Coordinates of C-alpha atoms in Angstrom, one line a residue:
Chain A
X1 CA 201.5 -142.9 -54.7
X2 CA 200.7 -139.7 -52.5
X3 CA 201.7 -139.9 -48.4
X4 CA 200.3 -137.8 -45.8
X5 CA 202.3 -137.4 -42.7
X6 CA 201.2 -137.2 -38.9
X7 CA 202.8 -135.6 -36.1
X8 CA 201.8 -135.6 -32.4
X9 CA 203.9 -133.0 -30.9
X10 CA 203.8 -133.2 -27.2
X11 CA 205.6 -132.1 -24.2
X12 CA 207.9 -134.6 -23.8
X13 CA 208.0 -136.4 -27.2
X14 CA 207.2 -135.8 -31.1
X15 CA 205.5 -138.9 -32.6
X16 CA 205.2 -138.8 -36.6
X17 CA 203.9 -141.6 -38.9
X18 CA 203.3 -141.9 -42.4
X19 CA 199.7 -142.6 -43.9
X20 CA 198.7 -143.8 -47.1
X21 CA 195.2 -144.2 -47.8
X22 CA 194.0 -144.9 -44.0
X23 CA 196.9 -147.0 -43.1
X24 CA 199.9 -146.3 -41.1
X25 CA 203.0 -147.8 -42.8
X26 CA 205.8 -146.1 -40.7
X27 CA 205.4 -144.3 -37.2
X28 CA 208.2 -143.2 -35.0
X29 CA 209.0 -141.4 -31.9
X30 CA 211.8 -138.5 -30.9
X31 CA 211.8 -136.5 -27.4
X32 CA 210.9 -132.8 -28.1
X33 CA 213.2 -131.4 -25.9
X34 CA 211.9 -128.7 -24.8
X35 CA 214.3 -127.6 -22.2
X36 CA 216.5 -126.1 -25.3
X37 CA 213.9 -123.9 -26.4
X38 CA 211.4 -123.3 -28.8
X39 CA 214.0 -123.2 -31.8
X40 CA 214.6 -126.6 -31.0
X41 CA 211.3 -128.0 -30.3
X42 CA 210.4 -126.6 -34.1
X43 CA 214.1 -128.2 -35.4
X44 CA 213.0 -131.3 -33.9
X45 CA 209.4 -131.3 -35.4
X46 CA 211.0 -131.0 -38.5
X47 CA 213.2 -133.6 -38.0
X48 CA 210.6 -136.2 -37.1
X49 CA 209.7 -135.1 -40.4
X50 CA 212.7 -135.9 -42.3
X51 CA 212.4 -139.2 -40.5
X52 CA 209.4 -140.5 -41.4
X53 CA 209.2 -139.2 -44.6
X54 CA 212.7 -141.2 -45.6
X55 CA 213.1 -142.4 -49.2
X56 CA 209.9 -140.5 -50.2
X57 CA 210.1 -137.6 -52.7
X58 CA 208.5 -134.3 -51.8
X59 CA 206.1 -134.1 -54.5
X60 CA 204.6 -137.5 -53.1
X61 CA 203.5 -135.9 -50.0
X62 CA 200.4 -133.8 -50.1
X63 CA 200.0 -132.8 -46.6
X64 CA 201.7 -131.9 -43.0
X65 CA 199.4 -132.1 -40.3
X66 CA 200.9 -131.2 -36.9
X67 CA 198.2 -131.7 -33.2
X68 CA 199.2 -130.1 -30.4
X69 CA 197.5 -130.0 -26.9
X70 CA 195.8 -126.6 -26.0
X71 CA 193.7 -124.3 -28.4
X72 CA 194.6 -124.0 -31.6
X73 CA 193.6 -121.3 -34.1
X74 CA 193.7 -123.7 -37.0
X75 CA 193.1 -121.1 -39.9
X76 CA 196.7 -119.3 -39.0
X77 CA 198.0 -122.4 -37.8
X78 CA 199.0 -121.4 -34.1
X79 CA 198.4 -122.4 -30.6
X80 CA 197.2 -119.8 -28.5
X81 CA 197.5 -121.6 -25.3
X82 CA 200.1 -124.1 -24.5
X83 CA 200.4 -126.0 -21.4
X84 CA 202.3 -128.6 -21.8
X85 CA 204.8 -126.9 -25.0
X86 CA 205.1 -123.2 -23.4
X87 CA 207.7 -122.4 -26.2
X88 CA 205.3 -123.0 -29.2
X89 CA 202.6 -120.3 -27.8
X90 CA 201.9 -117.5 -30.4
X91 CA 204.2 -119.1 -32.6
X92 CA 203.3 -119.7 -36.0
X93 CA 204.3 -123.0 -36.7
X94 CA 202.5 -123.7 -40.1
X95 CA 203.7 -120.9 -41.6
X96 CA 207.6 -121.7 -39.9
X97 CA 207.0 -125.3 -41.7
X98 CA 205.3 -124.2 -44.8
X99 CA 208.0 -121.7 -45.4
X100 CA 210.7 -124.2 -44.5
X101 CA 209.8 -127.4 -46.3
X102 CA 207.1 -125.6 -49.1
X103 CA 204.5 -128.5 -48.3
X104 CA 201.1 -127.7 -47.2
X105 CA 201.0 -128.2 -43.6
X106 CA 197.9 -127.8 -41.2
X107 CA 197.8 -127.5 -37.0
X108 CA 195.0 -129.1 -35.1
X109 CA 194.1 -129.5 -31.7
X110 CA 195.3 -133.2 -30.8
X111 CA 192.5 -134.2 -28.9
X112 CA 190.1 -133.2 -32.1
X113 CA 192.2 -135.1 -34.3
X114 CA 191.6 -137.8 -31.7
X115 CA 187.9 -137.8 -32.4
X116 CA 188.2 -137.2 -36.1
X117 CA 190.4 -140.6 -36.2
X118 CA 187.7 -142.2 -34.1
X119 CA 185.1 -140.7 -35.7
X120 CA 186.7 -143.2 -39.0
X121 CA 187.4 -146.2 -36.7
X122 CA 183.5 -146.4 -35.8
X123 CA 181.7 -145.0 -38.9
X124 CA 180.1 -142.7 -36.5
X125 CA 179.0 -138.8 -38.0
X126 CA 178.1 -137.8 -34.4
X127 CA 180.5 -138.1 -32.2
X128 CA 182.7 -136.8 -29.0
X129 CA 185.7 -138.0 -27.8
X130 CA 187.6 -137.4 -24.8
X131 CA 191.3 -138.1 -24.1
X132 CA 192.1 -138.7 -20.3
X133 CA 196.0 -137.5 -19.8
X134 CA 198.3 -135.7 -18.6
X135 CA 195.1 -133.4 -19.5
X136 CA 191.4 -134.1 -20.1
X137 CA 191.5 -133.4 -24.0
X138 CA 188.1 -133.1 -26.4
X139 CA 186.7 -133.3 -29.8
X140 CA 183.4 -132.6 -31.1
X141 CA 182.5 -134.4 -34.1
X142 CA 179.1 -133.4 -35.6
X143 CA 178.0 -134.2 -39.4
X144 CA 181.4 -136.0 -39.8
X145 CA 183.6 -133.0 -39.0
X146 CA 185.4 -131.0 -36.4
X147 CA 183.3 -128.5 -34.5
X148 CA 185.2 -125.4 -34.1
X149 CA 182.5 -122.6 -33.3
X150 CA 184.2 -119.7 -33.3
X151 CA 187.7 -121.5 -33.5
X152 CA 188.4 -123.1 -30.1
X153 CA 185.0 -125.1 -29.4
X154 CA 185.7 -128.9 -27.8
X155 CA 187.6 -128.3 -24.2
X156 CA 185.3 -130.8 -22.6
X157 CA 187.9 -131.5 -20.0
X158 CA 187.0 -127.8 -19.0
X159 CA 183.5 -128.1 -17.7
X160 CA 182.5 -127.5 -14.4
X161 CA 181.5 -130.5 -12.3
X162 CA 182.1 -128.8 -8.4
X163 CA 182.0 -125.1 -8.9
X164 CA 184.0 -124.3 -5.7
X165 CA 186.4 -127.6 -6.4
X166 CA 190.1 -127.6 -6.8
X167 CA 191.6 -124.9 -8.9
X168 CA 192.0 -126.3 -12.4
X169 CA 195.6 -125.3 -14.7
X170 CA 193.3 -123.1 -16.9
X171 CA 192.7 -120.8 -13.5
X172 CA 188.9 -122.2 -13.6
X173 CA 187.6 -124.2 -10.3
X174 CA 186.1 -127.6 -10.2
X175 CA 187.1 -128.6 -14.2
X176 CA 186.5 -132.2 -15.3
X177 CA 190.2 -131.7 -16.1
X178 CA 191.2 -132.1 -12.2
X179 CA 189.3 -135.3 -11.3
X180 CA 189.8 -137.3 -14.5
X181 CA 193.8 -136.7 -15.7
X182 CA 196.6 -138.3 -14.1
X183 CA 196.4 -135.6 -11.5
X184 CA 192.9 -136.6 -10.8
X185 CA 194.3 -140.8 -10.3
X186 CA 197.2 -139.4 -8.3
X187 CA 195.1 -137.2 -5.9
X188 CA 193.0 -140.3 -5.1
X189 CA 196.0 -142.3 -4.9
X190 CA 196.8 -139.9 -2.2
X191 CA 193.1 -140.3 -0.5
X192 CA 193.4 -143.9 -0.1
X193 CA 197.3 -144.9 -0.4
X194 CA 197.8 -141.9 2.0
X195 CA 201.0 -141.1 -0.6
X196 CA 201.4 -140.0 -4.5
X197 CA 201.9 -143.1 -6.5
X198 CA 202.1 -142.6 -10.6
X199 CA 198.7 -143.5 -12.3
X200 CA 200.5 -146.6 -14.2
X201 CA 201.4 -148.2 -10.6
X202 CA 197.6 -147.7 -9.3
X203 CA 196.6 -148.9 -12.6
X204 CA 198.7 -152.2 -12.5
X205 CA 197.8 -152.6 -8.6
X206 CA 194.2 -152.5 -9.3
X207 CA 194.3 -154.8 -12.6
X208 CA 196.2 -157.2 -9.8
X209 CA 193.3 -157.1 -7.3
X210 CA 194.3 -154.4 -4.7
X211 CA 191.2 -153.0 -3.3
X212 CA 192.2 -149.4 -2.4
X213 CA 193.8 -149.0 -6.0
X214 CA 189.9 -150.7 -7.1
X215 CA 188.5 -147.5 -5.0
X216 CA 190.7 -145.1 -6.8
X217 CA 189.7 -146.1 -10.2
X218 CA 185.7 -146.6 -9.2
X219 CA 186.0 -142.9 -7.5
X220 CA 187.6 -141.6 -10.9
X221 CA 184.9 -143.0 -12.8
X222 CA 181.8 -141.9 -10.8
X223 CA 183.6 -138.3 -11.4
X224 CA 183.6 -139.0 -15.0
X225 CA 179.9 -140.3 -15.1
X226 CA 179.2 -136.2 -14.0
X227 CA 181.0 -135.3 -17.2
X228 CA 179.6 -137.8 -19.0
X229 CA 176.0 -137.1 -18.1
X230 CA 176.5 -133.6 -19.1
X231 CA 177.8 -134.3 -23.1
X232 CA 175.0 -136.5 -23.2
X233 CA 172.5 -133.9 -22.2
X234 CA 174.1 -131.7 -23.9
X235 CA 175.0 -134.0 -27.2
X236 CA 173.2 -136.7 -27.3
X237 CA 175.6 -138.4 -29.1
X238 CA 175.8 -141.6 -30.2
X239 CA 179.3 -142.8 -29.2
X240 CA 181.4 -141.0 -26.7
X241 CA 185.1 -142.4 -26.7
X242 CA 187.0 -142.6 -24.1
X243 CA 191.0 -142.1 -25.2
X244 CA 194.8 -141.0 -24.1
X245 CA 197.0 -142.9 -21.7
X246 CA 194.6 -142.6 -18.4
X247 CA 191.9 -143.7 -20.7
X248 CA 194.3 -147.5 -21.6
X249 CA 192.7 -148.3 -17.4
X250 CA 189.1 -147.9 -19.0
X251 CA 188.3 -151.3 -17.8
X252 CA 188.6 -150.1 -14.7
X253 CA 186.4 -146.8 -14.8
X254 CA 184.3 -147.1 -17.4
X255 CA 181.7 -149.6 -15.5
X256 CA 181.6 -147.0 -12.6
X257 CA 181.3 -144.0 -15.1
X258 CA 178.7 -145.6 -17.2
X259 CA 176.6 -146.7 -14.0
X260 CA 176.7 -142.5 -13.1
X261 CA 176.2 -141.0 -16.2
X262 CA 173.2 -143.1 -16.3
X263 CA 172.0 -142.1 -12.9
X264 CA 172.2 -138.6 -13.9
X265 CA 171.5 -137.7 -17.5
X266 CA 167.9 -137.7 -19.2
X267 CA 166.9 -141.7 -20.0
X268 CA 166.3 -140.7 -23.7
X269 CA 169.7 -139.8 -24.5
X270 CA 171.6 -142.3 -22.1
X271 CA 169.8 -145.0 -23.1
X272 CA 171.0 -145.0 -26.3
X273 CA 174.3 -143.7 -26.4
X274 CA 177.6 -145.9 -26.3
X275 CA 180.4 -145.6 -24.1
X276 CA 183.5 -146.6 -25.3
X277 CA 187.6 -147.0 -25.5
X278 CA 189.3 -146.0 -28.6
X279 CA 189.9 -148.3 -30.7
X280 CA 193.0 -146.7 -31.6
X281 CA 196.3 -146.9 -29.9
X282 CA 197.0 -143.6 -28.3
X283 CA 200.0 -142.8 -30.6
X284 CA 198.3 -143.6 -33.3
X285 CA 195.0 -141.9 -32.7
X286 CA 196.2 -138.1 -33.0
X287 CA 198.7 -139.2 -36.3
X288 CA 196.1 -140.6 -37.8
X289 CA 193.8 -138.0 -37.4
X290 CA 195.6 -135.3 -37.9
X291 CA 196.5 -136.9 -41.6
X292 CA 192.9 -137.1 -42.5
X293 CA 192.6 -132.7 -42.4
X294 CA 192.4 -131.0 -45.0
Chain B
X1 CA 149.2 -115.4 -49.2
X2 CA 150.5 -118.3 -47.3
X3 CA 150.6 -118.2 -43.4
X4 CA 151.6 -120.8 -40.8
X5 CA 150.5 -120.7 -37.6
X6 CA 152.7 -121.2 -34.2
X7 CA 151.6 -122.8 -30.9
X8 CA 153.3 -122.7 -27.5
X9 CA 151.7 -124.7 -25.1
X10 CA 152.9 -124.5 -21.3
X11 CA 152.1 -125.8 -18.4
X12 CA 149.6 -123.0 -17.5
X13 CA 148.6 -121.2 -20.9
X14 CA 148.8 -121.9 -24.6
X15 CA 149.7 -119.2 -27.2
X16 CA 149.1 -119.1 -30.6
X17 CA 150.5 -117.2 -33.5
X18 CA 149.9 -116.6 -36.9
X19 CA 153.0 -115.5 -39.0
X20 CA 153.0 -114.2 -42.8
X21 CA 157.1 -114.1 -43.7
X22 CA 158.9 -113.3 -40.7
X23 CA 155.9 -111.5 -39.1
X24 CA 153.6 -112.3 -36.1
X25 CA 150.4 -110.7 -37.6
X26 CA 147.9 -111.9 -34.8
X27 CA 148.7 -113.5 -31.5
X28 CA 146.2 -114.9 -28.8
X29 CA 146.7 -116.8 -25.6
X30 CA 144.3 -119.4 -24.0
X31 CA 144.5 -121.4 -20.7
X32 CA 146.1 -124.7 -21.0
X33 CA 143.5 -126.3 -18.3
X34 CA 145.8 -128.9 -17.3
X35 CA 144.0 -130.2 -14.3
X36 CA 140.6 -130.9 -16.9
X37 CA 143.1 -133.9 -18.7
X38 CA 145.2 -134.5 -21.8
X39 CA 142.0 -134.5 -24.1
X40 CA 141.0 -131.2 -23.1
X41 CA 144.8 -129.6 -23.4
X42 CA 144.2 -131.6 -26.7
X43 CA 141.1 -129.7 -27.1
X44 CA 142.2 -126.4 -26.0
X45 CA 145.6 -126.7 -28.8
X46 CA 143.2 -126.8 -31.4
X47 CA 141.1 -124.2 -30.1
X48 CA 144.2 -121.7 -29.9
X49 CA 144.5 -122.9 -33.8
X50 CA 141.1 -122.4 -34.1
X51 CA 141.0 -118.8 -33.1
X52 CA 143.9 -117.3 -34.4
X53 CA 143.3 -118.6 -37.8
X54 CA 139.8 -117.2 -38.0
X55 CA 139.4 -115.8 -41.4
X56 CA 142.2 -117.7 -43.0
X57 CA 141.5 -120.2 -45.8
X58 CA 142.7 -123.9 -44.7
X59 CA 144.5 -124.3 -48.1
X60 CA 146.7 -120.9 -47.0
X61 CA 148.1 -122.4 -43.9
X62 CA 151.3 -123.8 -44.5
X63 CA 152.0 -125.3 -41.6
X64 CA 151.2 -125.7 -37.6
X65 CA 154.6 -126.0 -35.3
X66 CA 154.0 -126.7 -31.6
X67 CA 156.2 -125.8 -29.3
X68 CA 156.6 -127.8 -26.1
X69 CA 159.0 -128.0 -23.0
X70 CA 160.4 -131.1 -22.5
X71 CA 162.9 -133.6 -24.5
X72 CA 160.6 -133.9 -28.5
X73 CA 160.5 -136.9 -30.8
X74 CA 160.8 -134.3 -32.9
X75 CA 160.6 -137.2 -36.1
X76 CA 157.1 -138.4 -34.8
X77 CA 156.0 -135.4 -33.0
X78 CA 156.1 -137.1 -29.4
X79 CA 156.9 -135.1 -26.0
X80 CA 159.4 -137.9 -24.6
X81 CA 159.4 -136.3 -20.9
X82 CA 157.1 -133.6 -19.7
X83 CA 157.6 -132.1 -16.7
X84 CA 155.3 -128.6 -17.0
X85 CA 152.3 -130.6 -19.3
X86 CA 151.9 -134.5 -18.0
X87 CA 149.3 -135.4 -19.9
X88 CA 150.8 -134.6 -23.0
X89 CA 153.5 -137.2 -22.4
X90 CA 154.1 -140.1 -25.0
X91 CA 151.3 -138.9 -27.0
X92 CA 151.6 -138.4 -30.7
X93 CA 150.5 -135.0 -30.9
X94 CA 151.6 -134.3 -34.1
X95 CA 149.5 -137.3 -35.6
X96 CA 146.3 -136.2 -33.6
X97 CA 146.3 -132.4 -34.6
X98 CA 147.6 -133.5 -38.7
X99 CA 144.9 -135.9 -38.5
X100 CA 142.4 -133.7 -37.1
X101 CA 143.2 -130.5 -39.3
X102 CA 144.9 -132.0 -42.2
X103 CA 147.3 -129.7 -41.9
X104 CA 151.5 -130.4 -41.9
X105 CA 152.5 -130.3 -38.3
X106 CA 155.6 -129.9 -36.7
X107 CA 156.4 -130.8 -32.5
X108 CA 159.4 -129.2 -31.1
X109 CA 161.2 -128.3 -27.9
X110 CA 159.8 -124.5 -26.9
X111 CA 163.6 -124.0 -26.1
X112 CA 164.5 -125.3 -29.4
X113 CA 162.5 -122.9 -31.3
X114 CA 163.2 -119.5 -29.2
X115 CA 167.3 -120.4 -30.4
X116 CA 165.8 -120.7 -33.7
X117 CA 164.0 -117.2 -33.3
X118 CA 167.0 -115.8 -32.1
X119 CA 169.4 -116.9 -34.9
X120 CA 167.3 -115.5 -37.1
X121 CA 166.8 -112.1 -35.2
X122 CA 170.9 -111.7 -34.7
X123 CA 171.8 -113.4 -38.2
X124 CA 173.7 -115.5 -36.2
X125 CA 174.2 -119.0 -37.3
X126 CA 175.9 -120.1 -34.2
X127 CA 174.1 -119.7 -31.3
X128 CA 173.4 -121.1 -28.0
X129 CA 170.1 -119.8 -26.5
X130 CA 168.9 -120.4 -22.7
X131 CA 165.5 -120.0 -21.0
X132 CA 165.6 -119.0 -17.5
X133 CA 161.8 -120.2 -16.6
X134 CA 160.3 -122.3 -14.8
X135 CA 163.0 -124.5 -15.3
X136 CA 166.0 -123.4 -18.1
X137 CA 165.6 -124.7 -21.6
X138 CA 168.3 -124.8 -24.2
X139 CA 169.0 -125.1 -27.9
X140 CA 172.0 -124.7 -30.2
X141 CA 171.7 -123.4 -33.3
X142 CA 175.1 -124.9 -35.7
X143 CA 175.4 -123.7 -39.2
X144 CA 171.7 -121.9 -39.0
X145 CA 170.0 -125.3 -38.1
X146 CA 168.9 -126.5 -34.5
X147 CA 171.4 -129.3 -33.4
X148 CA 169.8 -132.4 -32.5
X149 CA 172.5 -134.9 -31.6
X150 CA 170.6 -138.6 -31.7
X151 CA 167.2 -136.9 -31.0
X152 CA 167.3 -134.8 -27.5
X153 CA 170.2 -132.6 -27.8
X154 CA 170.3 -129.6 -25.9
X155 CA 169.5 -129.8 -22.3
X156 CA 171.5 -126.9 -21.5
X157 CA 170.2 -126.5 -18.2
X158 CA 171.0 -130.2 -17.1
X159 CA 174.6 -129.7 -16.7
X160 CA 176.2 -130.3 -13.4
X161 CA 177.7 -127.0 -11.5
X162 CA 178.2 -128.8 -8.2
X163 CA 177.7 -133.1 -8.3
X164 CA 176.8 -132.5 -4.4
X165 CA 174.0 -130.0 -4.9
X166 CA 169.9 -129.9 -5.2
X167 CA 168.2 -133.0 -5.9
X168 CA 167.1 -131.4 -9.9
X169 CA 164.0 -132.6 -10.8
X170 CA 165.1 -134.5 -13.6
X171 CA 167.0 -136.5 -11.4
X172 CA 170.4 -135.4 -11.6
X173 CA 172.3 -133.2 -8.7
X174 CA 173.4 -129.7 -8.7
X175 CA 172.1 -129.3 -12.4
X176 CA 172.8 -125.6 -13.3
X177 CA 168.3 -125.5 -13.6
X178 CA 168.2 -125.4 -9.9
X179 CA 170.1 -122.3 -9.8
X180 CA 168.9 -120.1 -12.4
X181 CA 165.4 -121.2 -12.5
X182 CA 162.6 -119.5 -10.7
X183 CA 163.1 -122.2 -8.1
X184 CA 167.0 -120.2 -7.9
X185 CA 165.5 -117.2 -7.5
X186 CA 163.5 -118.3 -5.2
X187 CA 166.0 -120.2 -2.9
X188 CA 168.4 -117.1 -3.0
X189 CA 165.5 -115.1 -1.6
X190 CA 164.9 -117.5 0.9
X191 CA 168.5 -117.4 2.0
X192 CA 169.0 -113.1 2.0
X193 CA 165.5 -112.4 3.4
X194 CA 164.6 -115.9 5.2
X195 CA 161.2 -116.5 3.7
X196 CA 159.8 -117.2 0.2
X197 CA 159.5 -114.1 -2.2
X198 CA 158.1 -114.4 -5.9
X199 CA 160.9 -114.2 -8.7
X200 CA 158.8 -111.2 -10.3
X201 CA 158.5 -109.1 -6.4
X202 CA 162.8 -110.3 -5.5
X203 CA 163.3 -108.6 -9.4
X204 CA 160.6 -105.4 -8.5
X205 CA 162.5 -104.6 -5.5
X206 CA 165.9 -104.9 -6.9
X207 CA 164.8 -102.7 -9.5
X208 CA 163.7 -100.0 -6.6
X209 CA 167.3 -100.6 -5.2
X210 CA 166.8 -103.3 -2.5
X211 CA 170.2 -104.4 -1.1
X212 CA 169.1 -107.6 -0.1
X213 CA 167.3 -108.1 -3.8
X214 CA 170.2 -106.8 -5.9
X215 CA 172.5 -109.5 -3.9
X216 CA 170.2 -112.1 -4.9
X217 CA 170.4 -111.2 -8.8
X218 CA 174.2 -111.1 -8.2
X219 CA 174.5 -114.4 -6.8
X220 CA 172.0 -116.2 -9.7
X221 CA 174.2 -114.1 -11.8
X222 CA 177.5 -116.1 -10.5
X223 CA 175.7 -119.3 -10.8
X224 CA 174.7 -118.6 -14.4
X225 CA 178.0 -117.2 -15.5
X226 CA 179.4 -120.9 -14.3
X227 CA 177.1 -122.6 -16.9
X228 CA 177.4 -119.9 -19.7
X229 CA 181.9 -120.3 -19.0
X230 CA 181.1 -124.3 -19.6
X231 CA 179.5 -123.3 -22.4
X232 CA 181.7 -120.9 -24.5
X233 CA 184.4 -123.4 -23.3
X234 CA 182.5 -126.8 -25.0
X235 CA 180.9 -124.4 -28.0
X236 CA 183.1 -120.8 -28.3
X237 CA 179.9 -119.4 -29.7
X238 CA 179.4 -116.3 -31.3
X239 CA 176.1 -115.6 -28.9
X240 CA 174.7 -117.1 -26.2
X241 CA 171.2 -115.3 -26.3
X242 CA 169.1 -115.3 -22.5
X243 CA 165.2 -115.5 -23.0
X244 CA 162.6 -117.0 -20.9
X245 CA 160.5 -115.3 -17.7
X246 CA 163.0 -115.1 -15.4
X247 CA 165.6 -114.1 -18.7
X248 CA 163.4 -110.3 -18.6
X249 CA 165.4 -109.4 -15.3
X250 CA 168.9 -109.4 -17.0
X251 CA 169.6 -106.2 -16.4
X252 CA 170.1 -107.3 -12.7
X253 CA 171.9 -110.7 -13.2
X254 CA 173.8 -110.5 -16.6
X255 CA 176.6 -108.0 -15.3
X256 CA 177.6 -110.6 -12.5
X257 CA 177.1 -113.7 -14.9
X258 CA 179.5 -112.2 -17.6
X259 CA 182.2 -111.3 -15.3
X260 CA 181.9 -114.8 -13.5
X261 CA 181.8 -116.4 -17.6
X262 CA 185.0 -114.1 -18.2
X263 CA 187.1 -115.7 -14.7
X264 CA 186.6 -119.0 -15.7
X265 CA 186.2 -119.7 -19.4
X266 CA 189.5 -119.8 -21.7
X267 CA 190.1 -116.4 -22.7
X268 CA 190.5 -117.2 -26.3
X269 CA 186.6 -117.7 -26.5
X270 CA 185.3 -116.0 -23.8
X271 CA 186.9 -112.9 -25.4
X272 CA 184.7 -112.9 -28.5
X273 CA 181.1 -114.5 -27.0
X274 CA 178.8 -112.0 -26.9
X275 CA 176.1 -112.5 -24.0
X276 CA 172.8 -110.8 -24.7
X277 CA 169.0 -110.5 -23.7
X278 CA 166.7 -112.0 -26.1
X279 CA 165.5 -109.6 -29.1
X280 CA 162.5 -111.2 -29.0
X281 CA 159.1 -111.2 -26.4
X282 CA 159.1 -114.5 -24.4
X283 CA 156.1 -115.2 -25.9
X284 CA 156.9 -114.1 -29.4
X285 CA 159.8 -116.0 -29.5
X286 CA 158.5 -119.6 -28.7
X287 CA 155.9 -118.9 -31.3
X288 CA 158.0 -117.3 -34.2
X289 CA 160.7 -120.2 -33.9
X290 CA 158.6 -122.8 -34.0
X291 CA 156.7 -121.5 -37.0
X292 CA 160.2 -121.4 -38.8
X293 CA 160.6 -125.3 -38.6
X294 CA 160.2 -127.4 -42.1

């Protein structure tokens, strides 16, 4: 039996699972800790390791894969711009692991391991995948495999809907990134609750009935109907997934974002392409698709 | 000897190549006669054919491509939307000329084909190419090949740079087209010397050292440099090429454009994209690319 193992490492926790053939048999969940420092963050990607991998020997597993949010230059194995894991920037993580537990390891950017995973789920070659969090996250998948252009192709949450709109974390104006993360729910929460309320509270609110928290999430989806209507000009793909923790409230935004993107792109492409949730959970989407590199 | 023969047929004229290897060896241009109806544009294709493959055995023509603006069937050779050429809409154009000539034919988007040309030009095998026109066409080349997505990949210049902004004429709002079109130029003009100037008099006199003309080329320049920073961020191409009419006045826009590109896209691919003027003739280009289709 050969394993491959999976491990999300975000900014406030390290999810790792086990993979066999396509399936999942063993997925946990440690904080990362990054407070202590970037020696830490790597002790404790290791250790979600040693976890998950209990009871297997070495020689059984054939691959590490590690995603990570921000771009990542996956040949060397480092992430050259990190957000939400500041210590891990310009470090060289699969050589650190490599060296450390002599198993092939390889680092993706999460949100492209997102869309590979999905890519699986739907049996879909031509693909793109976007993960509404904490950031907007993207994957291109064309032929069946990650686009990487030059290296760092896919940071769809980093187009330009409003080119004089609200300064984006990436030091652009008017990203996607801004309107449809959970900054972009908690700035409307602001518009129309008058006060920040977390994204999971306007989520729950609307899915009970409450109008303005109704408004929030049919304001966030006409905003990503603009994005929308640009990947499928741009794609024409044939599924776009919707994904990551934001993306759980798509019943709330996707009829809104669907009804926009179809306003604006070119009929030939929107009529035909398919808007969707992942069919993943959002745990298991990036281990599983980081597993399936190689 | 084996030729094929390329066609591109606008809204105003139709030119026709004929290419031996990777040479244009004769090149005419004929008026498209719009206003006379789709049989005579019909008519007038096959003339262009006609004339620039005088003295060339049928048997030695490969193949015909025609290039057209507007979303292509590319499969069945249909022009799917045509703004610049109306009465070629819907109709199966590649049927009607292989049926008339005999000979393998081959419909494409004109913006399609100028990437193509380029790829081939800079031995680049990823590539985005734009055409600032009449309106701005797109194509990416991935892996040496034109990307199609489903069908109608590509619209590069229907991506949104402000969701408030000019009605496009596709439809959509603030599409990047309305910008760095002719109609940009145009509007810029309007707004620096408060009347309408033609794109080709705004780029003379700018050239002669016009304040008023140079800050109109700066400011399409910003607009474009928003579009080309959503592209290296979706793609992180190698080269992003700039054809088309308008495309010829780049040494007045493309300073202002790159350093707009460089402020907003992620530095890790913005870095390495290298923005340049078509290699090519805006007419040459069109016709060379579409002669390189099989």
């Amino acid at each position: 039996m050969t394993y491959r193992i999976g491990v999300d490492a975000g900014g406030t926790k390290i999810s790792a699972g086990l993979v066999a053939g396509n399936r999942m048999i063993k997925k946990i969940k440690i904080p990362t800790e990054q407070g202590r420092g970037r020696n830490q963050v790597i002790k404790n990607i290791l250790k979600a390791i040693s976890i998950v991998s209990q009871g297997i020997k070495k020689k059984e597993i054939e691959m590490i894969g590690i995603g990570l949010a921000g771009p990542v230059d996956s040949r060397n194995g480092i992430l050259k711009v990190a957000p939400n894991i500041k210590g891990l920037q310009n470090l060289p993580i699969k050589k650190i692991i490599e060296k450390t537990l002599d198993i092939k390891t390889i680092v993706e950017n999460d949100a492209k391991c997102v869309a590979l995973a999905e890519s699986r789920q739907f049996r879909c070659k031509n693909l793109i995948a976007l993960t509404l969090g904490t950031g907007v996250g993207g994957g291109i998948i064309i032929d069946g495999k990650i686009y990487h252009g030059s290296g760092y192709a896919g940071e769809l949450g980093h187009i330009v809907i409003d080119y004089k709109g609200y300064k984006c974390t990436c030091g652009n104006n008017g990203c996607l990134e801004e309107y449809c993360s959970g900054r972009g729910v908690e700035r409307l929460a602001k518009k129309y609750f008058g006060k920040a309320i977390h994204p999971l509270e306007v989520q729950r609110r609307a899915e009970k009935g409450n109008k303005k928290a109704i408004r929030v999430y049919n304001e966030f989806g006409a905003y990503l109907g603009i994005g929308l209507a640009d990947y499928v000009n741009i794609f024409n793909p044939e599924i776009i997934v919707i994904g990551g923790g934001i993306g759980r409230a798509w019943r709330l935004f996707l009829p809104s974002a669907i009804k926009e993107m179809k306003k604006r792109a070119f009929e030939v492409s929107s009529s035909s392409v398919k808007v969707v949730p992942s069919k993943l959970e959002v745990d298991e989407a990036g281990i599983l698709g980081v597993s399936l590199l190689n």
